[in-house]
PDB file of C-alpha atoms in Angstrom:
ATOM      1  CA  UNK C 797      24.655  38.465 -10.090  1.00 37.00           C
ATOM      2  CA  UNK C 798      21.990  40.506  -8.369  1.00 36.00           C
ATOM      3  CA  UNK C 799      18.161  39.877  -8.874  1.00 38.00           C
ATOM      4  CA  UNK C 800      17.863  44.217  -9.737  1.00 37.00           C
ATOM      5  CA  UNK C 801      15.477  46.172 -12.250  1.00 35.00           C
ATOM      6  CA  UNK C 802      18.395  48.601 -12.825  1.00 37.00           C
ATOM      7  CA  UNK C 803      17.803  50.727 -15.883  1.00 38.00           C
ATOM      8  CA  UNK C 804      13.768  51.504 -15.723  1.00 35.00           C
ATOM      9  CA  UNK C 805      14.257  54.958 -14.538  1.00 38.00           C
ATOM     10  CA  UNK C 806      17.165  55.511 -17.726  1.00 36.00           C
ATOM     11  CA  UNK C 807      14.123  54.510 -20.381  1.00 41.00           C
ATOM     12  CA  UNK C 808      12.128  57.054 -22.179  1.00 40.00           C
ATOM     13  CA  UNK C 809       8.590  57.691 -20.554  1.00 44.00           C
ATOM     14  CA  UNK C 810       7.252  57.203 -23.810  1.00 46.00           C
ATOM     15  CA  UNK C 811       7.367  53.660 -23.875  1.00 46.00           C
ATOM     16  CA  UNK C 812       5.480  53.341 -20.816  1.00 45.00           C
ATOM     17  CA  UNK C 813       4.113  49.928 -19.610  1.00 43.00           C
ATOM     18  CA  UNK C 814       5.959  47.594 -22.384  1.00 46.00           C
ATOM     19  CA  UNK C 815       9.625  49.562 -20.414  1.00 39.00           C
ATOM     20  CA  UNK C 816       8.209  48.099 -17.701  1.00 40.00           C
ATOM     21  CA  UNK C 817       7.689  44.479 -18.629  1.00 41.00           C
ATOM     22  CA  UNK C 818      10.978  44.700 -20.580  1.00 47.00           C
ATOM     23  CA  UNK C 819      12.854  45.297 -17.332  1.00 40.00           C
ATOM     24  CA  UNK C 820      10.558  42.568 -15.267  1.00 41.00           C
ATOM     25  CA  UNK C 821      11.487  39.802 -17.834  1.00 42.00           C
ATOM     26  CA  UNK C 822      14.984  41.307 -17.556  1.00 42.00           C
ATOM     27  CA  UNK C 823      15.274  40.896 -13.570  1.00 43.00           C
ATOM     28  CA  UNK C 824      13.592  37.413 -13.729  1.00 44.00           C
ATOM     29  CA  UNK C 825      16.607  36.441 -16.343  1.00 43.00           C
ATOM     30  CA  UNK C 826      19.225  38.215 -14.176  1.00 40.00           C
ATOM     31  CA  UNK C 827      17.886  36.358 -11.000  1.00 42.00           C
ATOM     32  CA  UNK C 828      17.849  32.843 -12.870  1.00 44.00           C
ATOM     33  CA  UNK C 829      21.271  33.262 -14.174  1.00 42.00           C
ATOM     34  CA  UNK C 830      22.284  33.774 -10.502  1.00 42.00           C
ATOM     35  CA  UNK C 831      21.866  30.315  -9.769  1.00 46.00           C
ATOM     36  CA  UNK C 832      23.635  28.929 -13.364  1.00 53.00           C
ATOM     37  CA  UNK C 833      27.114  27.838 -11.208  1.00 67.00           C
ATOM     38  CA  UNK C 834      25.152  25.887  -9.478  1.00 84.00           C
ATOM     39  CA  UNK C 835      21.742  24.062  -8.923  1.00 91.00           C
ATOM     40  CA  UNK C 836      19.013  25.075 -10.713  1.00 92.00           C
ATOM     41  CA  UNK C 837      16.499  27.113  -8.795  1.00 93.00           C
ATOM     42  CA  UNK C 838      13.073  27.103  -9.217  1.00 94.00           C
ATOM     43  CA  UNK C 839      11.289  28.500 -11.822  1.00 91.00           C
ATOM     44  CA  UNK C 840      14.895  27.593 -14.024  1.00 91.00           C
ATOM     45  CA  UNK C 841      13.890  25.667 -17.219  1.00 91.00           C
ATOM     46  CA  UNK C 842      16.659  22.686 -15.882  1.00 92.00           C
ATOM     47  CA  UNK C 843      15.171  22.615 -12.157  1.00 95.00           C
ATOM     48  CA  UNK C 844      14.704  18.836 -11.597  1.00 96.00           C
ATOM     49  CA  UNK C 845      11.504  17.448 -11.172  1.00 96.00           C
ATOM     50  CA  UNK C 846      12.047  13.877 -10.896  1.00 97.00           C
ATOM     51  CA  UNK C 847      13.024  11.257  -8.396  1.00 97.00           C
ATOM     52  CA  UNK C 848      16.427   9.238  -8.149  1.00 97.00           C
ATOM     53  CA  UNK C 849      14.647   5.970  -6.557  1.00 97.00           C
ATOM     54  CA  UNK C 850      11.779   4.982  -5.686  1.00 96.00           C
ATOM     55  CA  UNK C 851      10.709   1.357  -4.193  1.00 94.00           C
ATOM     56  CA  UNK C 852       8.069  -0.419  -1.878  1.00 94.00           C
ATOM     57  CA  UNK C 853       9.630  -2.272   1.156  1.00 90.00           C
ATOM     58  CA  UNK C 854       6.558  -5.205   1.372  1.00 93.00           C
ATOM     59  CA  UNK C 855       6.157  -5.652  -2.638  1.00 93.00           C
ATOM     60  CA  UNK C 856       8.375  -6.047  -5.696  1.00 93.00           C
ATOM     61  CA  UNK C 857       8.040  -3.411  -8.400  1.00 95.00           C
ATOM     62  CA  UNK C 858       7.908  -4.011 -12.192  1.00 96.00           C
ATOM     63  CA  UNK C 859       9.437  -2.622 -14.194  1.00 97.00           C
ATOM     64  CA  UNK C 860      12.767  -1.299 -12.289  1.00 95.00           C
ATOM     65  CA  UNK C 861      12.797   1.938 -11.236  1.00 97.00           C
ATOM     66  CA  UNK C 862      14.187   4.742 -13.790  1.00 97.00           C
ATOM     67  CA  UNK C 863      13.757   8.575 -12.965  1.00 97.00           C
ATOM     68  CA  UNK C 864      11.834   9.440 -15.992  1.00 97.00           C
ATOM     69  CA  UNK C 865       9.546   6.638 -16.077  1.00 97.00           C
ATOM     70  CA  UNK C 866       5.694   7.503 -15.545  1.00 97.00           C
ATOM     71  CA  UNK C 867       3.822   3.816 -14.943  1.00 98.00           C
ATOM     72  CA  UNK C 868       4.522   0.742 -12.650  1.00 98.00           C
ATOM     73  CA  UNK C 869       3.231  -2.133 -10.997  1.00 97.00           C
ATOM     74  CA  UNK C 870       3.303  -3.303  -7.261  1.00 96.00           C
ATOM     75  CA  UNK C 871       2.390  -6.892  -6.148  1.00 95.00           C
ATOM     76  CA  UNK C 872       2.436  -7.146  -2.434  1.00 94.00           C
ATOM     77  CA  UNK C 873       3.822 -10.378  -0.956  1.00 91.00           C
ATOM     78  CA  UNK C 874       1.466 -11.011   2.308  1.00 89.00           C
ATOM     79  CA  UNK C 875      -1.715 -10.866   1.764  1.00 87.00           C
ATOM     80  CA  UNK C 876      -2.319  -9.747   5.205  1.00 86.00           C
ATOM     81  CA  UNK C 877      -0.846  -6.438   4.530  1.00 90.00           C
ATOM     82  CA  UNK C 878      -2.593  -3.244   5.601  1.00 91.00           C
ATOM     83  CA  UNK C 879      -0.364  -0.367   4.709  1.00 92.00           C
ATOM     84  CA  UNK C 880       2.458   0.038   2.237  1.00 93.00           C
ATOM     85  CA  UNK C 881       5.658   1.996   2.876  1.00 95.00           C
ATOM     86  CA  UNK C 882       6.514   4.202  -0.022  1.00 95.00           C
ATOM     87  CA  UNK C 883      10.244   4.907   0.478  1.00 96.00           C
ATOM     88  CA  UNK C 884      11.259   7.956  -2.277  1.00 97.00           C
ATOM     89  CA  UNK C 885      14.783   9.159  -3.061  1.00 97.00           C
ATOM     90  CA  UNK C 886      15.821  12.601  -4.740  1.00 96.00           C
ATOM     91  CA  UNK C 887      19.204  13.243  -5.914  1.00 95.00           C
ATOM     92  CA  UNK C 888      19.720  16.028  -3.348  1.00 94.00           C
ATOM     93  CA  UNK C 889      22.958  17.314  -5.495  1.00 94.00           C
ATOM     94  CA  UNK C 890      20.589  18.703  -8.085  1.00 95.00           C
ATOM     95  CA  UNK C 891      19.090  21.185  -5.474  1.00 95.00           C
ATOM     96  CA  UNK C 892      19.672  24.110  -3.405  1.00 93.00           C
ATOM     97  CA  UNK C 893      18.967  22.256   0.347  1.00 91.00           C
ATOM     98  CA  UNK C 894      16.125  25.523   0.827  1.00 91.00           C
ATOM     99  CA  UNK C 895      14.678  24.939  -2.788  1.00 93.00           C
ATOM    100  CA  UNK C 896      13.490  20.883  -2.720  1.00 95.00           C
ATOM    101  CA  UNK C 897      11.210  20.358  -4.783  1.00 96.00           C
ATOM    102  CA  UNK C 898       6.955  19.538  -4.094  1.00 96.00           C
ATOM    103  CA  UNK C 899       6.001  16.348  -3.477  1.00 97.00           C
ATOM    104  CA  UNK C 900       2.598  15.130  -3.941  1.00 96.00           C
ATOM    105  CA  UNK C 901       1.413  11.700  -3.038  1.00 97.00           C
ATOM    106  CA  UNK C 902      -2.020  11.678  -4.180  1.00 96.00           C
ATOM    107  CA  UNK C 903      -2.957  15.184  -4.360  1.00 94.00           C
ATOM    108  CA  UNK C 904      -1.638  15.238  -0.414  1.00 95.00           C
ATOM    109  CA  UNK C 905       1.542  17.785  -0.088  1.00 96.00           C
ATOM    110  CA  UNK C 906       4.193  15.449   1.698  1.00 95.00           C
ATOM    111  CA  UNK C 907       6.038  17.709   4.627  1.00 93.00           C
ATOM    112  CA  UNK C 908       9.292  16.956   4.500  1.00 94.00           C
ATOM    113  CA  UNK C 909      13.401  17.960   5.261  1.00 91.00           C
ATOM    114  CA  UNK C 910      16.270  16.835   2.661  1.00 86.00           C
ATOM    115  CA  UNK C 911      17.967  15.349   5.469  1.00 86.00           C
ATOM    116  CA  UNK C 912      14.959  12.950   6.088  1.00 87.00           C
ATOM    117  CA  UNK C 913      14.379   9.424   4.424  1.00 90.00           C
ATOM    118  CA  UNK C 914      11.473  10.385   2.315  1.00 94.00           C
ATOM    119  CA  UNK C 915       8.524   8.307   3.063  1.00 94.00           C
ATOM    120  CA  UNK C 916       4.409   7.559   2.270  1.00 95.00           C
ATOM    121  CA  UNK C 917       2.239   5.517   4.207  1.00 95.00           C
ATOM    122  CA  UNK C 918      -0.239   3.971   2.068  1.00 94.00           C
ATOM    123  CA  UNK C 919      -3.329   2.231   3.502  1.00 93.00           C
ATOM    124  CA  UNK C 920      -4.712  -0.539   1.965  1.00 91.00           C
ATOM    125  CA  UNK C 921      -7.332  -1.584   4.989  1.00 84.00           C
ATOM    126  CA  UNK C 922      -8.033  -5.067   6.426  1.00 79.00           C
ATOM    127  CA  UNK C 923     -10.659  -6.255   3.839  1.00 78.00           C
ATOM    128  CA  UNK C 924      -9.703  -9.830   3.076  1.00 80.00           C
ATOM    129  CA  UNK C 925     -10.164 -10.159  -0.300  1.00 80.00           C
ATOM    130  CA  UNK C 926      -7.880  -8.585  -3.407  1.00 87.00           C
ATOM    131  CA  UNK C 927      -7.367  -5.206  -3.457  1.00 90.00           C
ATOM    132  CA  UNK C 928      -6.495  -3.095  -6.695  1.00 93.00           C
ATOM    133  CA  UNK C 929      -5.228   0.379  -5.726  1.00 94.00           C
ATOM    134  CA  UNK C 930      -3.910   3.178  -8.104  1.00 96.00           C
ATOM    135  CA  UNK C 931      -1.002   5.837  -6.488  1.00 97.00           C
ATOM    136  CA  UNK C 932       0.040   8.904  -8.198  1.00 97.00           C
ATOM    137  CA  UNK C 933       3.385  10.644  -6.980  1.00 98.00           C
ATOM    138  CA  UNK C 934       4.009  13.638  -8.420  1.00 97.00           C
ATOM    139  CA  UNK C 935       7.270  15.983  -8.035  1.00 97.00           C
ATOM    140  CA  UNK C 936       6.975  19.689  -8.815  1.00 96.00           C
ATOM    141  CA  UNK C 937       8.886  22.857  -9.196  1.00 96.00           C
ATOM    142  CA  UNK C 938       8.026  24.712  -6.287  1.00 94.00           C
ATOM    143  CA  UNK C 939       7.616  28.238  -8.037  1.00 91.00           C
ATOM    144  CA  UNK C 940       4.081  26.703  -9.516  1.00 77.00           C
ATOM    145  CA  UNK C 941       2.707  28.472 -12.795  1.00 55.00           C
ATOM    146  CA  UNK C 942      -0.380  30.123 -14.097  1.00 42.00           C
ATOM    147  CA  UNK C 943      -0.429  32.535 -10.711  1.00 42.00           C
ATOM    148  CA  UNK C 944      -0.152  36.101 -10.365  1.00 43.00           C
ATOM    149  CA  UNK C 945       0.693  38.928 -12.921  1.00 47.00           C
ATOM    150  CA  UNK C 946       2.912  37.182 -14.751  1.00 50.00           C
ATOM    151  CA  UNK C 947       2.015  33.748 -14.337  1.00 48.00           C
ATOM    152  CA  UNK C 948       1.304  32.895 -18.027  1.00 51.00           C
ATOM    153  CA  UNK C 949       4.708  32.789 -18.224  1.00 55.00           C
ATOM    154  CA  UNK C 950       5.545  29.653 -15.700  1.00 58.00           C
ATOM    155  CA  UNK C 951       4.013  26.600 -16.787  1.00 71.00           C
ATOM    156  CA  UNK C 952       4.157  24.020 -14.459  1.00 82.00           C
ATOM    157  CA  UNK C 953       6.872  21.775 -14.538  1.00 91.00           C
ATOM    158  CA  UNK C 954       6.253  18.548 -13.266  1.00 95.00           C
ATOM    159  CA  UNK C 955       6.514  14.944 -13.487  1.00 97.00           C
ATOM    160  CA  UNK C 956       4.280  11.917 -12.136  1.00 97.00           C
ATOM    161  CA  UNK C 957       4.655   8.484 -11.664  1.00 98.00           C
ATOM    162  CA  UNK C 958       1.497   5.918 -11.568  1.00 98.00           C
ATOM    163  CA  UNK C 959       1.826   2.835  -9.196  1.00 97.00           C
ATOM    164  CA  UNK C 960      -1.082   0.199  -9.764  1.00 97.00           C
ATOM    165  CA  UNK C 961      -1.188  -2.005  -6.555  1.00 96.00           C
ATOM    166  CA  UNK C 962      -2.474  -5.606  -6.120  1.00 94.00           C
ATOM    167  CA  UNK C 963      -2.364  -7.518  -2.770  1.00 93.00           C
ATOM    168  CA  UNK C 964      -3.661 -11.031  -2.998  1.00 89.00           C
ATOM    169  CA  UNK C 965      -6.108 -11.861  -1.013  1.00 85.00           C
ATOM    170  CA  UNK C 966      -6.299 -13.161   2.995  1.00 75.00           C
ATOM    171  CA  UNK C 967      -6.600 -16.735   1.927  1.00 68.00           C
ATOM    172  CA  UNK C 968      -6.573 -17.932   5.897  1.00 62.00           C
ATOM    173  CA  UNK C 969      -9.131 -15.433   6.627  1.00 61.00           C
ATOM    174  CA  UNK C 970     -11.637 -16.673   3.733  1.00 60.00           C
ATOM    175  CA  UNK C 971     -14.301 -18.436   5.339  1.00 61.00           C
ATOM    176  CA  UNK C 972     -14.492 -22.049   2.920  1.00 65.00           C
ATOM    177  CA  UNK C 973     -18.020 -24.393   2.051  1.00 70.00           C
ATOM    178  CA  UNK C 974     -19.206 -27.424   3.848  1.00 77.00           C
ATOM    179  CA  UNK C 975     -18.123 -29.521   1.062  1.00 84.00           C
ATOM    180  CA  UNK C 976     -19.553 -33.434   0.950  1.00 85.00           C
ATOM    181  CA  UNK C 977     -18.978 -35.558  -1.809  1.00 88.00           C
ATOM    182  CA  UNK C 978     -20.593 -39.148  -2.030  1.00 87.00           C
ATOM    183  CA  UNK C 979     -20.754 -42.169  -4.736  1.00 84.00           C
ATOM    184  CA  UNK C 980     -23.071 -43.049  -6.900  1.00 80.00           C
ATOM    185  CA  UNK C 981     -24.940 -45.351  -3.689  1.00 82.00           C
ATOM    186  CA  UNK C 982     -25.025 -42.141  -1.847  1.00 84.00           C
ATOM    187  CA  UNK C 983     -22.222 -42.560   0.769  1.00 84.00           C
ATOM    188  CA  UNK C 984     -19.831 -40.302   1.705  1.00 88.00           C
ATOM    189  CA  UNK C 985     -16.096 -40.519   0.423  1.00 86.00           C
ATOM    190  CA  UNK C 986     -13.151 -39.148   2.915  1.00 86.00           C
ATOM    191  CA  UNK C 987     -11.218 -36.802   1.367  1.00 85.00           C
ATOM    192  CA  UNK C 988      -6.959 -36.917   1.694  1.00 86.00           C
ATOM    193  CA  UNK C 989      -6.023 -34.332   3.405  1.00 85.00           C
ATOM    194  CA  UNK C 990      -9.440 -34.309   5.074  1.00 84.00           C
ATOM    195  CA  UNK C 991     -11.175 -31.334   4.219  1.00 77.00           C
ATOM    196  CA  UNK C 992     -12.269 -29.230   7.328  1.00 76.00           C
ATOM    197  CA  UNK C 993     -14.585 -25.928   6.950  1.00 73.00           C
ATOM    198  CA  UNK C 994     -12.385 -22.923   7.809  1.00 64.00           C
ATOM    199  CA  UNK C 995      -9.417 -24.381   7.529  1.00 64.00           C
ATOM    200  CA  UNK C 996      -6.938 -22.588   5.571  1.00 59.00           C
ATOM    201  CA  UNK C 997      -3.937 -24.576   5.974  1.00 63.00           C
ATOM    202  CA  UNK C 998      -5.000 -26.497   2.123  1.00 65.00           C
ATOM    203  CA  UNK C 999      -6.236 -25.519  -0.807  1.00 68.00           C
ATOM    204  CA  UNK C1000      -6.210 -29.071  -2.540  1.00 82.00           C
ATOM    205  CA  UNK C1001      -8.387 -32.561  -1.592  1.00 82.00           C
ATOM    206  CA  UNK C1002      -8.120 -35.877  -2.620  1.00 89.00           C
ATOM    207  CA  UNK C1003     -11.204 -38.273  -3.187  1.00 86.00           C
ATOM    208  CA  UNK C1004     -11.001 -41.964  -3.936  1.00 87.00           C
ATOM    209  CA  UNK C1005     -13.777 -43.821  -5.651  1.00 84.00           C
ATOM    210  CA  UNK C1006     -14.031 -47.723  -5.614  1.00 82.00           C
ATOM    211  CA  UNK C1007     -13.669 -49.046  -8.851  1.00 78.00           C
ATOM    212  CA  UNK C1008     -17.874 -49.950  -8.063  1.00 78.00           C
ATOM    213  CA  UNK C1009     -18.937 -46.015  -7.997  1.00 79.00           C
ATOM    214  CA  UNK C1010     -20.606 -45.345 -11.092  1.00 79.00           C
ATOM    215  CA  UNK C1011     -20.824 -41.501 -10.363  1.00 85.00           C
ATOM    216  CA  UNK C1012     -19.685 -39.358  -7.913  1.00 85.00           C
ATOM    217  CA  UNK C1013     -21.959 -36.040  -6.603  1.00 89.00           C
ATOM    218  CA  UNK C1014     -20.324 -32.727  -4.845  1.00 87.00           C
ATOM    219  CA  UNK C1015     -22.674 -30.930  -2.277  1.00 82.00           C
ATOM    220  CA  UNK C1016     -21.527 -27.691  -1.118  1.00 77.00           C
ATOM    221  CA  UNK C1017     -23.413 -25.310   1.460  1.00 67.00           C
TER     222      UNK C1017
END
């Protein structure tokens, strides 16, 4: 088919501008139509605006992955991790290779070819404790809507997905108390594993009392 406004010039003058938008709204069909044996283009009703896959290499995601979900939840494994690797996967067969769709991984376009493996860095810093971080990822029909002349007649077509992340915190880089604990007559009482100040390596202590200590006091600095 060919994307043509063939026919203004055969319309009587007297209909003026509404001719005009009659054959404008009839090109824009003719040119969508063009595309119907094959993948949608943009600004086409069925263009695709969602992702085939979607996963984070260094965290598990819950729930699994479905193309027209809109909210998940990444726990990172290490708490020593400083950046995330968003890999994201379209299902290229839906597309003309020179009409991908918009990708936008927190209001930041992503640049990228079909041929690539889609990817987002995202940076989580070295602070040691917990960190809660919110992603949005949004995929969009490149034609936009609400521009130009006629732009009241494209609205956009999108579709976003909401990642809430959680890394643990950098337990062997939390600085512990001086911790002392003594009986009831004031004398200290080892601890099994000892306990050492800054060490990471154990997160549970031992204390055993004689069956004399009436009380037992904690002192922490």
């Amino acid at each position: 088919a060919r994307c043509g406004r063939a026919g203004v010039a055969m319309q009587p003058r007297g209909h003026g501008c509404m001719v005009l938008l009659e054959a404008l709204l009839l090109g824009a069909v003719a040119c969508r139509t063009a595309g119907a044996s094959g993948p949608a283009l943009p600004g086409d009703p069925r263009y695709w605006v969602k992702l085939q896959n979607m996963y984070v290499k260094e965290g598990e995601m819950s729930p699994p992955f479905t193309p027209s979900g809109t909210k998940y939840s990444v726990r990172v494994r290490q708490g020593s991790t400083v950046e995330l690797n968003l890999a994201l996967f379209l299902e290229l067969s839906k597309y003309n290779p020179r009409r991908c769709p918009r990708i936008l991984v927190d209001g930041q376009e992503l640049q990228y070819s079909p041929l690539d493996q889609l990817q987002a860095v995202i940076h989580l810093g070295g602070y040691i404790g917990p960190i809660k971080k919110e992603v949005r990822v949004k995929v969009m029909d490149p034609s936009g809507g609400g521009g130009g002349m006629f732009g009241f007649l494209h609205a956009e077509r999108s579709h976003e997905y909401v990642i809430d992340i959680v890394r643990p915190p950098q337990l062997d880089k939390l600085v512990s108390p001086s911790i002392l604990v003594t009986d009831g007559r004031g004398s200290a009482v080892a601890a099994s594993p000892p306990y050492v100040q800054g060490d990471g390596q154990h997160g549970k202590h031992t204390y055993a009392f004689d069956e004399a200590a009436a009380a037992a006091t904690v002192h922490v600095g």
